[in-house]
Coordinates of C-alpha atoms in Angstrom, one line a residue:
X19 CA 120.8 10.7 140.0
X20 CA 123.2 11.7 142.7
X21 CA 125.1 15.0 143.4
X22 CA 128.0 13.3 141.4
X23 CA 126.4 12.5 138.6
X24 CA 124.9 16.3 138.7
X25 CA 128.5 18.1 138.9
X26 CA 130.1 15.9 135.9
X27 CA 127.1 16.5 133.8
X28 CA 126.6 19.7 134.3
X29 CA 130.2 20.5 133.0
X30 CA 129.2 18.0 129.5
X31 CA 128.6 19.8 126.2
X32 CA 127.0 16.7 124.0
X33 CA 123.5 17.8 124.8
X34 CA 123.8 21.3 124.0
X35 CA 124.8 20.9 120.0
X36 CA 127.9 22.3 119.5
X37 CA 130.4 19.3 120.4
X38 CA 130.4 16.4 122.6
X39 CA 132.9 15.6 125.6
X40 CA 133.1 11.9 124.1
X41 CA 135.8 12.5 121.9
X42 CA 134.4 10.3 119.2
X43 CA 135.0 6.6 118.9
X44 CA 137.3 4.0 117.6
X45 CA 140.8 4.3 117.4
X46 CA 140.9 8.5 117.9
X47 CA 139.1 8.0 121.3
X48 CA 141.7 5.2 121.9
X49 CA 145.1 7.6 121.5
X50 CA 143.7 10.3 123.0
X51 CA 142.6 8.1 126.2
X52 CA 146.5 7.2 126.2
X53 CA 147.4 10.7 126.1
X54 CA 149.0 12.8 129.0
X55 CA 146.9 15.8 130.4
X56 CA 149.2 19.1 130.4
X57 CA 148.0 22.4 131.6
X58 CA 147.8 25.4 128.6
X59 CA 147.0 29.3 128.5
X60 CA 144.1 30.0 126.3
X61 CA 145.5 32.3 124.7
X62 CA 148.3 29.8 123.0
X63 CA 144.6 27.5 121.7
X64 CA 144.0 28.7 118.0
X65 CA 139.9 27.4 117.3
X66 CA 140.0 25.3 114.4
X67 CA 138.9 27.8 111.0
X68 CA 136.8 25.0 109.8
X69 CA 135.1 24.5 112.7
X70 CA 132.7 27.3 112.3
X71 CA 132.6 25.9 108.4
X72 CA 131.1 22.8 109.3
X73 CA 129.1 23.9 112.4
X74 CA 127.7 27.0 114.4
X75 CA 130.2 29.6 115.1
X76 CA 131.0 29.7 118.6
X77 CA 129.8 32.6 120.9
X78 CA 130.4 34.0 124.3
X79 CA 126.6 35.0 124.7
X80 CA 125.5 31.6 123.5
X81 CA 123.2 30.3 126.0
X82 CA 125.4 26.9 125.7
X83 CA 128.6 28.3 126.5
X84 CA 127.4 30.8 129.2
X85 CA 125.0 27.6 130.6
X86 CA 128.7 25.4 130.4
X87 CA 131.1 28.1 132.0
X88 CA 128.3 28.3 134.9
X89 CA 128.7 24.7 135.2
X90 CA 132.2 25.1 135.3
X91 CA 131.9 27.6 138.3
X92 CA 130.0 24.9 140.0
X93 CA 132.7 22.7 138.9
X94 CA 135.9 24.2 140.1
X95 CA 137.4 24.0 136.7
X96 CA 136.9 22.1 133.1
X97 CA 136.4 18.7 133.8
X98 CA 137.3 16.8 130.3
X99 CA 140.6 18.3 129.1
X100 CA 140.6 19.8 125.6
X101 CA 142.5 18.0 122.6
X102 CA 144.5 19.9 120.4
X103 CA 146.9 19.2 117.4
X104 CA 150.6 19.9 117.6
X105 CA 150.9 23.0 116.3
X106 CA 147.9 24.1 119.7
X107 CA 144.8 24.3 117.4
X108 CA 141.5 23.1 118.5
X109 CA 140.0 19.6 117.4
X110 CA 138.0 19.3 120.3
X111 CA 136.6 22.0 122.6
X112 CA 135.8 25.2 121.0
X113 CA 133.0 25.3 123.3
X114 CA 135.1 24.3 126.7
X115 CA 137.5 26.6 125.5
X116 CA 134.9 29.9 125.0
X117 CA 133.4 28.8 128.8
X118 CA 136.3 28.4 130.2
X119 CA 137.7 32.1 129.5
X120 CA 134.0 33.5 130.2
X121 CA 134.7 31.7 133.6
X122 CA 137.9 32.9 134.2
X123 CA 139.7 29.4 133.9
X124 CA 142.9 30.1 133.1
X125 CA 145.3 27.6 132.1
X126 CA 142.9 24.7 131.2
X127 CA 144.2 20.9 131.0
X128 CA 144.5 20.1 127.1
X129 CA 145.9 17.1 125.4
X130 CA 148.0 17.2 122.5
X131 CA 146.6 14.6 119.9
X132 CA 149.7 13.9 117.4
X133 CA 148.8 15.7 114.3
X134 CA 149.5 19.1 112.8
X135 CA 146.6 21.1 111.7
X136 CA 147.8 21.3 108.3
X137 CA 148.0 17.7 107.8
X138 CA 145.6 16.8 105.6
X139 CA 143.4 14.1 107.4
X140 CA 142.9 17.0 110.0
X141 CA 139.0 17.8 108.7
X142 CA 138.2 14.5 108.8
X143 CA 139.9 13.5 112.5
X144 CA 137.7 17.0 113.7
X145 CA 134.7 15.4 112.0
X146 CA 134.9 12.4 114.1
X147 CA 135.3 14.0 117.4
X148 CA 132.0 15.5 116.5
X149 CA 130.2 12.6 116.0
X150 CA 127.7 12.6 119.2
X151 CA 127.0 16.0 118.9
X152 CA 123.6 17.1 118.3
X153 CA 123.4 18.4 114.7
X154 CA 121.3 21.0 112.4
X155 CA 120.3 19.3 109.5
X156 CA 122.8 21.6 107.3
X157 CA 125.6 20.5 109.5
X158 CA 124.6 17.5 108.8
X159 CA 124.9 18.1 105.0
X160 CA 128.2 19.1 105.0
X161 CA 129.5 16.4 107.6
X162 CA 128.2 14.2 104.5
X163 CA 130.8 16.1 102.1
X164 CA 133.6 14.9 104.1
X165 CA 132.2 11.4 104.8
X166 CA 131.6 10.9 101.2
X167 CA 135.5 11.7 100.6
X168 CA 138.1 10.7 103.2
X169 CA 140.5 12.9 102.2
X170 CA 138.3 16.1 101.7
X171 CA 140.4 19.1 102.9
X172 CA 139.3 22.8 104.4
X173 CA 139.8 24.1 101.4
X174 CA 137.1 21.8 99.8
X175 CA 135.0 22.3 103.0
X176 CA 134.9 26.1 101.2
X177 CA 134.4 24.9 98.0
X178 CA 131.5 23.3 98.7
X179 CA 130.2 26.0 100.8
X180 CA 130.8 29.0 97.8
X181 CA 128.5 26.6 95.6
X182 CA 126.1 26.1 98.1
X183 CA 126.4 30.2 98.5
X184 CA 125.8 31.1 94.8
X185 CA 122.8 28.6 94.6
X186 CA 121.1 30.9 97.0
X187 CA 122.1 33.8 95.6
X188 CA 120.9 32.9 91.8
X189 CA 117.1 31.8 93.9
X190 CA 117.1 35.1 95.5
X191 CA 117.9 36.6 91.9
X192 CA 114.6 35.2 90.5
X193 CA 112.6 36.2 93.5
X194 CA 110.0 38.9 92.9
X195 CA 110.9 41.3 94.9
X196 CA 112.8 44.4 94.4
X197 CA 116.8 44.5 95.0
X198 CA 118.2 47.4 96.7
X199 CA 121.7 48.9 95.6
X200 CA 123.9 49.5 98.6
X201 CA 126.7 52.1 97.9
X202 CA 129.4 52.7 99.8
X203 CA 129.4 53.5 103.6
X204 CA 130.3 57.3 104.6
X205 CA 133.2 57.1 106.2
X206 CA 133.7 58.8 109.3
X207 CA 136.9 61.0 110.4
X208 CA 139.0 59.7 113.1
X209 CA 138.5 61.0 117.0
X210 CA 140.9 64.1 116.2
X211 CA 143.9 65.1 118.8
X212 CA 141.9 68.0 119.3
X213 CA 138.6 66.2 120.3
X214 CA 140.7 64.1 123.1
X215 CA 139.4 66.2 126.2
X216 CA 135.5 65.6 125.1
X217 CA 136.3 61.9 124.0
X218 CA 138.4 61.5 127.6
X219 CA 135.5 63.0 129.8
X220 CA 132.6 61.0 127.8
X221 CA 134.8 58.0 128.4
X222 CA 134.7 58.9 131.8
X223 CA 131.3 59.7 132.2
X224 CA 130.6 56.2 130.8
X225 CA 132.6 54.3 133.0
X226 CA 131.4 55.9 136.2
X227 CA 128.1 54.9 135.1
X228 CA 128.4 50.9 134.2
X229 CA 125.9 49.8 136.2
X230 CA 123.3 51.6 134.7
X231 CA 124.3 50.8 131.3
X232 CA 123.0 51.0 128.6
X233 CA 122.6 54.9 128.8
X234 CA 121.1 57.7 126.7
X235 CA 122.9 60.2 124.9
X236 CA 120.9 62.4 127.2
X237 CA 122.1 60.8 130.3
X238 CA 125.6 60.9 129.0
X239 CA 124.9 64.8 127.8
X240 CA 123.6 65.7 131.6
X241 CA 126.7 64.2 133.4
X242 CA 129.1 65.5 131.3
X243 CA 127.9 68.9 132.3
X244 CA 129.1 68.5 135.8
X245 CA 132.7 69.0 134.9
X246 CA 132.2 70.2 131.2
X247 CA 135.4 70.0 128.9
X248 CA 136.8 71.4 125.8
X249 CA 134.5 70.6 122.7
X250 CA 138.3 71.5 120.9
X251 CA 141.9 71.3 122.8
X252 CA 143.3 74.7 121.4
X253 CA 140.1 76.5 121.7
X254 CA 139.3 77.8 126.0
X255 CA 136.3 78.8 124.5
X256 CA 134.6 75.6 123.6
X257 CA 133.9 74.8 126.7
X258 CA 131.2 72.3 126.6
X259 CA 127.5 73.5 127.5
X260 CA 124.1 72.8 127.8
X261 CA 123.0 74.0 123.9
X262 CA 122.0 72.1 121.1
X263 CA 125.5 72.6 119.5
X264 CA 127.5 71.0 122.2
X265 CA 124.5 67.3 122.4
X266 CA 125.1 67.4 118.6
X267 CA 128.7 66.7 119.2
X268 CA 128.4 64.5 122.1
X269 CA 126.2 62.7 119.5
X270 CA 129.0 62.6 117.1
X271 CA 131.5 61.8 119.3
X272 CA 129.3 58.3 120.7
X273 CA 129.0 57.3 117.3
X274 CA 132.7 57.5 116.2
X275 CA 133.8 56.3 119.7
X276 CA 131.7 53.6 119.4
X277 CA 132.9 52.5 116.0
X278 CA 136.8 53.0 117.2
X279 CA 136.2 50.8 120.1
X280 CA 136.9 52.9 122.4
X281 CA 133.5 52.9 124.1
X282 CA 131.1 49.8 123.9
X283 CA 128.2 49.4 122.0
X284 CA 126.6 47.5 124.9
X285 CA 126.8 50.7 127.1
X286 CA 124.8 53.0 124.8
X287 CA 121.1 52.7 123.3
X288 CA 118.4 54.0 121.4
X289 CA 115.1 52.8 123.1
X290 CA 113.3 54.6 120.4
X291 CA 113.6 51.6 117.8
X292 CA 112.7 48.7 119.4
X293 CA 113.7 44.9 117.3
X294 CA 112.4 41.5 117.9
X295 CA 113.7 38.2 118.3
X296 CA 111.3 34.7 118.2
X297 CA 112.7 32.6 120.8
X298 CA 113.8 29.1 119.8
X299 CA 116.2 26.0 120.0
X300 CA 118.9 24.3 117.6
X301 CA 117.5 21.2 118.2
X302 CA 114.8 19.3 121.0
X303 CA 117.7 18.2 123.5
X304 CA 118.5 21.8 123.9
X305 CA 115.1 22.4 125.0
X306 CA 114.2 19.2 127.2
X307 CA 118.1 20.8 129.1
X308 CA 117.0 24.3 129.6
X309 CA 113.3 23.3 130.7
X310 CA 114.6 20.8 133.1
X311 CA 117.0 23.4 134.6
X312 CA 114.5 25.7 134.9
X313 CA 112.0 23.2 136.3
X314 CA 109.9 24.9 139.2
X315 CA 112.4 27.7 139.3
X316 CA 111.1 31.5 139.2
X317 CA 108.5 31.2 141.9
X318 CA 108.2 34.8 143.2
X319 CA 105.8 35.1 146.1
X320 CA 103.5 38.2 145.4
X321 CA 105.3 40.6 148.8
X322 CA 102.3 43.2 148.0
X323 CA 99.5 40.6 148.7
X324 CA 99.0 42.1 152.3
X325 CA 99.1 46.0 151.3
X326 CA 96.3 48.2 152.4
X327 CA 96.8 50.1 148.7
X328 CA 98.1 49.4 145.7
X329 CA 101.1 51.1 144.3
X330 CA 102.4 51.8 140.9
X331 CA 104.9 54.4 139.5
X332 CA 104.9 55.9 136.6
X333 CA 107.5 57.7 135.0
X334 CA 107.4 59.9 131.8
X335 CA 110.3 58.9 129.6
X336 CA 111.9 55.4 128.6
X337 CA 115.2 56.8 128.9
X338 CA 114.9 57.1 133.0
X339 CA 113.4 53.6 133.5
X340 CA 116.7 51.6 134.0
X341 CA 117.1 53.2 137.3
X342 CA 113.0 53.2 138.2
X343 CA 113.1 49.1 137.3
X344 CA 115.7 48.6 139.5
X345 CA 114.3 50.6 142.7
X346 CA 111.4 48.6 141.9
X347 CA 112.5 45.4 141.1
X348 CA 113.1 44.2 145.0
X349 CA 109.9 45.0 146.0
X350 CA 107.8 43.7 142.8
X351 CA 106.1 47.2 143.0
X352 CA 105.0 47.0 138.9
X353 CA 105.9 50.5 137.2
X354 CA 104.7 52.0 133.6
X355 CA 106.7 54.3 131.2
X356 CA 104.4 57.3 130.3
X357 CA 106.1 58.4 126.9
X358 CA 104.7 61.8 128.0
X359 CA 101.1 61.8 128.5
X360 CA 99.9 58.4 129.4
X361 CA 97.6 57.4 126.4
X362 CA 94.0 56.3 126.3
X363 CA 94.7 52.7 126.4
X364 CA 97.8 52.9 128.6
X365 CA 95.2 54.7 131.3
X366 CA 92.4 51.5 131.0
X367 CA 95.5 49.1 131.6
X368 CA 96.3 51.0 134.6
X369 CA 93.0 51.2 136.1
X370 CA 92.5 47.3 135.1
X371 CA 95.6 46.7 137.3
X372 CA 94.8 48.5 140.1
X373 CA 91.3 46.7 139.6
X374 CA 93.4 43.2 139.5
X375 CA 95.0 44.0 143.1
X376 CA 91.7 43.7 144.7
X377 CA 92.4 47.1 146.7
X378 CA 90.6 49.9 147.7
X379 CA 93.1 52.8 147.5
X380 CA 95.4 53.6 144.8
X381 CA 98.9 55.3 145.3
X382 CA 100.9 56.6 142.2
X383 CA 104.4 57.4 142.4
X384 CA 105.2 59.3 139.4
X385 CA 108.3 60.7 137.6
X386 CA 108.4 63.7 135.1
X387 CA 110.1 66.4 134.0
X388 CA 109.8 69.3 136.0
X389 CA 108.5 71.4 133.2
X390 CA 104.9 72.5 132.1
X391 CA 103.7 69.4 130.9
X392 CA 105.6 67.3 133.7
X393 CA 103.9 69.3 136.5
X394 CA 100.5 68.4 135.1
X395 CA 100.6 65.1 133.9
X396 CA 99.9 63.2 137.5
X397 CA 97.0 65.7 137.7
X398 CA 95.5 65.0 134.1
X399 CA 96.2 60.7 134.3
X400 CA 94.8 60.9 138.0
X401 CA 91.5 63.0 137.3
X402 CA 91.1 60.3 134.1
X403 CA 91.3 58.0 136.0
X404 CA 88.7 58.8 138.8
X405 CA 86.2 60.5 136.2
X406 CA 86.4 58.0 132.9
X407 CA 87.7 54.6 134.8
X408 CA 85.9 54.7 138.1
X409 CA 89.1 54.8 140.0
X410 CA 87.7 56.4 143.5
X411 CA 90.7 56.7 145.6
X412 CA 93.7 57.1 143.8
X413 CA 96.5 59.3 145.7
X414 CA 99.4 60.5 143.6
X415 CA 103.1 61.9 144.8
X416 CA 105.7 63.2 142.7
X417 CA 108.7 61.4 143.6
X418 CA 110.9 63.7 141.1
X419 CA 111.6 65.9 139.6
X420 CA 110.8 68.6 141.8
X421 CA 111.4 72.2 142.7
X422 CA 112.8 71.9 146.1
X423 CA 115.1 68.8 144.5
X424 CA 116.6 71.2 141.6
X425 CA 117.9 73.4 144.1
X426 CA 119.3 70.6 146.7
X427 CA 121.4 68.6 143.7
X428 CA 122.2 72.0 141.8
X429 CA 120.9 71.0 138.9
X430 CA 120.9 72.6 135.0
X431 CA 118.3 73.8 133.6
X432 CA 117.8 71.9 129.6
X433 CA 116.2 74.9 128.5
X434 CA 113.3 77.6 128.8
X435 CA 109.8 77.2 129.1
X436 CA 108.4 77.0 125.5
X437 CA 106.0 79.7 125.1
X438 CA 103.7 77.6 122.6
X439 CA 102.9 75.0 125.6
X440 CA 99.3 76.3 127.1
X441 CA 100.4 75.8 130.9
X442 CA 104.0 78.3 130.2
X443 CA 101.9 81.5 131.7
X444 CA 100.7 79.3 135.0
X445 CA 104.2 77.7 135.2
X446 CA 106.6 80.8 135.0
X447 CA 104.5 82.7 137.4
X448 CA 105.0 80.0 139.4
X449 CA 108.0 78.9 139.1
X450 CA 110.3 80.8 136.7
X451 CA 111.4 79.8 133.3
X452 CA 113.5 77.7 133.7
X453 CA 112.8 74.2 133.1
X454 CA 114.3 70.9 133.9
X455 CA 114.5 67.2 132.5
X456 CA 114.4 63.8 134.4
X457 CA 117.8 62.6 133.1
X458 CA 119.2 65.9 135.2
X459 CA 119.2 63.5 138.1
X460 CA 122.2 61.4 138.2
X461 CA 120.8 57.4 137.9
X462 CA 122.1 56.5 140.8
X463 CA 120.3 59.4 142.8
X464 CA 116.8 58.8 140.7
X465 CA 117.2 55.1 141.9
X466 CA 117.5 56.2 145.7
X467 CA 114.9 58.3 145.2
X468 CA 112.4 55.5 144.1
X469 CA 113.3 53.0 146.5
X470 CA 113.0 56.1 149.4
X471 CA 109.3 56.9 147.7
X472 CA 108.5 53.1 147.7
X473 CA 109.4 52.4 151.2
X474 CA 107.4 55.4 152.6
X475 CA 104.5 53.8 151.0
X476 CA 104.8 50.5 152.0
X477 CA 103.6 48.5 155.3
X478 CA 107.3 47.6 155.4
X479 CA 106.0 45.0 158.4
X480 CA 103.6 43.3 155.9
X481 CA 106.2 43.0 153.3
X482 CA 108.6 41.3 155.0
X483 CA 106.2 39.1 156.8
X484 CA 105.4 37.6 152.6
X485 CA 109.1 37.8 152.3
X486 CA 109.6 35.4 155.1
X487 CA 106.9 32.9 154.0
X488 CA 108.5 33.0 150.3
X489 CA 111.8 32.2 151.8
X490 CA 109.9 28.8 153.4
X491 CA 108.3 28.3 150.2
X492 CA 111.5 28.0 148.2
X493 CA 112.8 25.6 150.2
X494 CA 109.6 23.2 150.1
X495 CA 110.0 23.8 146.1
X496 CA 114.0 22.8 146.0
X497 CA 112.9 19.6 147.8
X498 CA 109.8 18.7 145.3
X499 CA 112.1 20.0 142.4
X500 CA 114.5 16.7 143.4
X501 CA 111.8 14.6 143.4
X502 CA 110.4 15.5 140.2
X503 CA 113.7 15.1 138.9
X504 CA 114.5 11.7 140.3
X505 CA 110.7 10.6 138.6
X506 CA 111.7 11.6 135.6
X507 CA 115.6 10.2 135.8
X508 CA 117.2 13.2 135.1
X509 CA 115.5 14.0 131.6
X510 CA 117.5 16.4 130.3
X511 CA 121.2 16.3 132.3
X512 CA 122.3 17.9 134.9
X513 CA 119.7 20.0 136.5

């Protein structure tokens, strides 16, 4: 296959099941063949309402559409023009036209095929500029509904698709298991004119801190007490604070700002309820196209091989590892989220990895609060670790938080020392009682912090050394990856 060949398939939708470039066949392909290409905003191309009737609704985070609006990167543009009715409504190219503004390509070429949308061989003419499309077998289905009748219209597309709705619903009805009766949502107020200074600085706060998204309310509750504002306009004394009050509004005000719109789902989350998604394909082409794509890519060369001690950090809460993964990332240097005190099994796995490395010494980097339990936890997991896991030679550091770096960044304190905890008496005589969370530390500044610890710890010579061979490496594998692909004849399009 030669580069060509790679650039003009790489930009082609018919393997990946939503719509193919080929804009059917027989006399359709023939007119629009004969049509002129004109350039069109996006905006002014309305997607085709049955479209998503008869096949999979279109998405921007589709791994189709973002694979095809890469392609069109590569591509300098859309290669095969969209075809739209009169009236600028989609008959072929939902999928060009979602990549296309994901890739910033904006006017596209189009051509006008002439027939208005509300004519009403429209369903049928969109049906056949489908036809070498890779298809579920319920597309499938109701593709037959509108073969079986030439003149089938949207409205019967709907039709058919109620019936088909209240079949399943009368099988679930007979199902034995028990219904549950949903009542009405609680609706929220609206963000108040007096709640605009809070809602402003959280907005703020969120914004300054995209790159670390998705936050915690706790991260969001730490920053905004570097320039606290008014819980209430027409109140000076509601000056936000570091109280349980003021995080239960913060809380409130995510949730509703959130639901307005104004601030992104994607930029706040709740690590503490984790879901699952199986991983799968609409169809085998799908597959054979992302496997071939990925063919021999992913090769990391292990940059730690040549260390004289294995390292590992740890830190004590899932809401601080964003900026911990990604101090950690460039260097491969594996990290583990405590949840507190690391538990039983969570300590074997650690001394089984440090086992794997095939080293002698063992250097922790850890993370915690810098509170009772956070000042001991290194200690405890370490001394486990050398008593109850034969681990001989394990050093461990506290990267943060620490007393000397609570008065250098000026931070607040989250609250006092709980008297309950068994270590408070040590602690306060110690320190005070005052304590101090992780999520303090602006995310930005934890992140410096780890890559600092990381380097200090590293044979930054022997690193880059495995760095340099990887780099050779990659190159030998781009080379064998073309000749795999040439065996194979390019199985799968476009890698």
């Amino acid at each position: 296959m030669t580069d060509e060949d790679d650039e003009v398939d790489a930009n082609d939708e018919c393997d990946e099941g939503e719509e193919s470039d080929d804009d059917g066949g027989g006399p359709a392909a023939a007119i629009v063949h004969s049509l002129a290409v004109e350039w069109a905003a996006l905006e002014g191309l309305t997607p085709a309402a049955v479209n998503d009737r008869l096949y999979r609704p279109v998405r921007d985070d589709d791994p189709g559409v973002v694979a095809l609006a890469e392609a069109m990167g590569r591509d300098g543009g859309v290669l095969e023009p969209i075809v739209v009715t009169l009236d600028r409504v989609v008959l072929s190219g939902h999928r060009r036209r979602a990549a296309a503004r994901l890739a910033g390509f904006d006017p596209v070429p189009v051509r006008v095929y002439p027939i208005w949308s509300a004519d009403p061989a429209f369903v049928r003419l969109l049906r056949t500029f489908n036809q070498q499309r890779v298809k579920t077998f319920d597309e499938q289905i109701r593709e037959a509904v509108i073969d079986a009748d030439p003149h089938t219209t949207a409205l019967e597309v709907e039709a058919y698709e109620a019936e088909r709705d209240a079949t399943y619903r009368r099988r679930v009805a007979a199902a034995d298991i028990a219904p549950i009766a949903v009542t009405a949502a609680r609706r929220r107020n609206d963000i108040s004119a007096a709640k605009r200074p809070m809602l402003d600085a959280v907005i703020r706060v969120v914004q300054e801190n995209r790159e670390y998204w998705p936050l915690s309310n706790r991260q969001v509750h730490y920053r905004l007490l570097n320039d606290p504002p008014l819980k209430h306009a027409r109140k000076p004394g509601s000056r936000y604070r570091n109280d349980l009050a003021s995080y239960k509004d913060l809380c409130d005000v995510l949730t509703r700002a959130r639901l307005a719109g104004v601030v992104p789902f994607d930029a706040i989350s709740d690590t503490t309820r984790p879901s699952t998604q199986w991983r799968s394909w609409g169809h085998a082409q799908a597959f054979v196209r992302e496997a071939t794509a990925k063919l021999l890519s992913g090769y990391a060369r292990d940059p730690l091989q040549s260390q004289p001690a294995y390292v590992e950090v740890l830190v004590e809460k899932l809401t601080a590892e964003t900026p911990v993964e990604r101090a950690a990332a460039p260097y491969l240097v594996p990290y583990c989220v405590g949840r507190g005190y690391p538990s039983l099994d969570a300590r074997y796995q650690l001394a089984e990895r440090f086992r794997a490395s095939g080293k002698r010494r063992f250097v922790l980097l850890v993370l915690s609060d810098f509170d009772p339990e956070g000042e001991n936890i290194a200690e405890t997991l370490c001394a486990s670790l050398r008593d109850e896991f034969d681990v001989p030679d394990i050093t461990p550091f506290k990267v943060a938080l620490t007393e000397d770096q609570v008065g250098r960044f000026g931070l607040v304190p989250s609250m006092e020392v709980k008297r309950s905890s068994s270590r408070a008496k040590g602690f306060v005589g110690k320190h005070g009682s005052q304590v101090y969370e992780l999520e303090a530390l602006p995310p930005a500044r934890l992140q410096q912090l780890v890559t600092d610890a990381i380097e200090s710890v590293l044979d930054l010579g022997a690193y880059r050394r495995e760095r340099a061979e990887e780099a050779r490496e990659l190159q030998e594998l781009v080379a064998r990856r073309r000749v795999l692909l040439d065996a194979v004849g390019g199985l799968g399009g476009g890698a």
